[in-house]
């Protein structure tokens, strides 16, 4: 496969906070059009991996290529859904406004969002089933609703790659279903989705690609080939019996 | 009203707006106390600038002093980054050190420097009209009016141009970074504007009180609105109101202008804190009371649904078994009756179909924890409120 066919290609990536490596010599090839889970124990560097792909954290070694080019040249192709807890939901604004922030990237500096951007935001809100809440103050939304607002904000970016940091954390069953349906729809539309995920039970049901991570890369590939007890044990360090195959 | 009085009020009002705008973003970024650090440590910059320019309103002095403000921010962040001390400690380490250097410099050169510690702390607004700006021999107004006017104009211009970027990076730094709006540039941009504003306001209101003008109006506005634009407008309004009424209070009491302005700000905050419609102390107390009543009503309805035995549904049972006081039992019973949730027959309560339906809906929320269910319930509760 030529380099271009990978949505993301990571070579020898090492990230460290004060001497302590959080990610160690990671090599990872993520093909275009997969719905991929990143799994691993707490402190495995899952969020860090996503942040270094986005260049929010600077690695001490290694390269990250997005469709064969550095991230900086591909900013508009990548959408990011951070952890819900990463922002202050008491910020004085409404749901619609937060979703519109997704359009700021294509607007660039100084230019203001207008009717076109508003329409995009409303469409995204409808897709995540939050249109009725568009004028709601964001602190008045439940955890699941806030997560859907974040998802809608990523949808308006109309990117090719979506990076999501634990989108299912602290949401109710309805929201989880709504989110996974949208993710599957996006994959059918040819998008690449990379999701930090915690619930191992749902990996085979939700995802078609998986990366095991624990500071070092353990394995990465199709769920049906590599999601097995062997890799789970290597990643989590204890015997795991959750994998469904073999 | 004399010309000088009018000029003082205009200067105070402009200072208030110039402070409220960066103040709003500082408060939202939870960085309000950095303004305290800047306002103190710029003293060194002002004193050094004064040695060079011999003019408190010279642009060079303002730039030098503002630079000291930025240096303060950098030093605070540097100390904080070592992880040896927390942010508030870092702030407390940096600004007293720089401030005291300024104090020593003033004391050593007290004889030939027109600066004294009182003025540094509290400002000299009353003297502002005496220092005129002359162009070609023509008097075009007090110098400090022009200084703060230019600063306010630049602040408004930058706010207008970069409102979107400031909002985004204040709310979600991570997204700002991934969309290509460097949070570092915006952070230092905001810090620069804050520093320049503080230097410009310093002469009028001094090191201690400029902090009040930066923090109090946005903090007050924050309690009243959930819209950033309205928050900016409201903070400016509160600032101007405090500036003008503070001036007249000082006039009346023959007291310090800056002190009176700050007192007014404190009183406004207190009033809003107590009486704000949604987040005020009294409003929250009322809401909590209301919620208690609503939950008690649900408990009562569930109890009726669970028990068919008339003894369990006797009105007196509320007091005896559910263990509620007389007044509370009566309130709940009346509320249930008023909404046609129950009928009372010979002191035996019975759920009406409407009551059954409502209880079922509430149960559905409690057992499934579904968001759509609670939305419906909230509306229902709202219907019988008041």
GROMACS .gro file of C-alpha atoms in nm, chain A residues 123-225:
model
  103
  123UNK     CA    1  -2.817   2.051   1.026
  124UNK     CA    2  -2.554   1.896   1.252
  125UNK     CA    3  -2.772   1.954   1.557
  126UNK     CA    4  -3.058   1.778   1.384
  127UNK     CA    5  -2.832   1.483   1.299
  128UNK     CA    6  -2.742   1.430   1.663
  129UNK     CA    7  -3.103   1.479   1.772
  130UNK     CA    8  -3.038   1.804   1.956
  131UNK     CA    9  -3.223   2.057   1.740
  132UNK     CA   10  -3.483   2.115   2.012
  133UNK     CA   11  -3.202   2.225   2.245
  134UNK     CA   12  -3.030   2.469   2.011
  135UNK     CA   13  -3.097   2.775   2.227
  136UNK     CA   14  -3.029   2.602   2.556
  137UNK     CA   15  -2.755   2.742   2.779
  138UNK     CA   16  -2.482   2.476   2.769
  139UNK     CA   17  -2.463   2.435   3.147
  140UNK     CA   18  -2.831   2.335   3.139
  141UNK     CA   19  -2.756   2.030   2.922
  142UNK     CA   20  -2.705   1.682   3.060
  143UNK     CA   21  -2.373   1.501   3.016
  144UNK     CA   22  -2.504   1.300   2.722
  145UNK     CA   23  -2.643   1.610   2.555
  146UNK     CA   24  -2.313   1.792   2.597
  147UNK     CA   25  -2.136   1.501   2.432
  148UNK     CA   26  -2.377   1.517   2.139
  149UNK     CA   27  -2.313   1.890   2.107
  150UNK     CA   28  -1.941   1.813   2.079
  151UNK     CA   29  -2.015   1.551   1.815
  152UNK     CA   30  -2.229   1.798   1.619
  153UNK     CA   31  -1.946   2.050   1.638
  154UNK     CA   32  -1.712   1.793   1.482
  155UNK     CA   33  -1.971   1.711   1.213
  156UNK     CA   34  -1.984   2.072   1.087
  157UNK     CA   35  -1.611   2.059   1.030
  158UNK     CA   36  -1.690   1.815   0.750
  159UNK     CA   37  -1.355   1.648   0.790
  160UNK     CA   38  -1.217   1.320   0.654
  161UNK     CA   39  -1.075   1.203   0.985
  162UNK     CA   40  -1.251   1.222   1.321
  163UNK     CA   41  -1.053   1.185   1.642
  164UNK     CA   42  -1.265   1.130   1.951
  165UNK     CA   43  -1.152   1.112   2.311
  166UNK     CA   44  -1.389   0.886   2.507
  167UNK     CA   45  -1.716   1.000   2.352
  168UNK     CA   46  -1.909   0.736   2.544
  169UNK     CA   47  -1.789   0.837   2.887
  170UNK     CA   48  -2.071   0.921   3.126
  171UNK     CA   49  -2.351   0.912   2.869
  172UNK     CA   50  -2.676   0.720   2.896
  173UNK     CA   51  -2.773   0.426   2.676
  174UNK     CA   52  -2.982   0.638   2.437
  175UNK     CA   53  -2.696   0.876   2.370
  176UNK     CA   54  -2.449   0.592   2.327
  177UNK     CA   55  -2.673   0.438   2.063
  178UNK     CA   56  -2.724   0.771   1.891
  179UNK     CA   57  -2.350   0.837   1.883
  180UNK     CA   58  -2.251   0.496   1.751
  181UNK     CA   59  -2.513   0.518   1.477
  182UNK     CA   60  -2.366   0.847   1.361
  183UNK     CA   61  -2.015   0.703   1.373
  184UNK     CA   62  -2.123   0.409   1.157
  185UNK     CA   63  -2.294   0.644   0.915
  186UNK     CA   64  -1.975   0.847   0.887
  187UNK     CA   65  -1.773   0.535   0.816
  188UNK     CA   66  -2.016   0.439   0.539
  189UNK     CA   67  -1.956   0.783   0.394
  190UNK     CA   68  -1.586   0.689   0.371
  191UNK     CA   69  -1.461   0.881   0.676
  192UNK     CA   70  -1.193   0.752   0.909
  193UNK     CA   71  -1.285   0.745   1.278
  194UNK     CA   72  -1.044   0.701   1.564
  195UNK     CA   73  -1.207   0.663   1.904
  196UNK     CA   74  -1.052   0.627   2.248
  197UNK     CA   75  -1.270   0.361   2.403
  198UNK     CA   76  -1.302   0.204   2.747
  199UNK     CA   77  -1.573  -0.058   2.728
  200UNK     CA   78  -1.402  -0.369   2.593
  201UNK     CA   79  -1.733  -0.560   2.571
  202UNK     CA   80  -1.862  -0.332   2.297
  203UNK     CA   81  -1.546  -0.326   2.084
  204UNK     CA   82  -1.649  -0.610   1.848
  205UNK     CA   83  -2.000  -0.470   1.818
  206UNK     CA   84  -1.907  -0.110   1.744
  207UNK     CA   85  -1.571  -0.117   1.569
  208UNK     CA   86  -1.405  -0.286   1.273
  209UNK     CA   87  -1.048  -0.188   1.357
  210UNK     CA   88  -0.865  -0.179   1.690
  211UNK     CA   89  -0.535  -0.058   1.832
  212UNK     CA   90  -0.403  -0.195   2.159
  213UNK     CA   91  -0.189   0.053   2.343
  214UNK     CA   92   0.001   0.053   2.667
  215UNK     CA   93   0.278   0.313   2.641
  216UNK     CA   94   0.409   0.091   2.363
  217UNK     CA   95   0.198  -0.017   2.071
  218UNK     CA   96   0.084  -0.377   2.128
  219UNK     CA   97  -0.114  -0.454   1.815
  220UNK     CA   98  -0.326  -0.285   1.551
  221UNK     CA   99  -0.552  -0.436   1.289
  222UNK     CA  100  -0.901  -0.566   1.205
  223UNK     CA  101  -1.109  -0.649   1.512
  224UNK     CA  102  -1.191  -0.999   1.384
  225UNK     CA  103  -0.820  -1.086   1.346
   0.00000   0.00000   0.00000
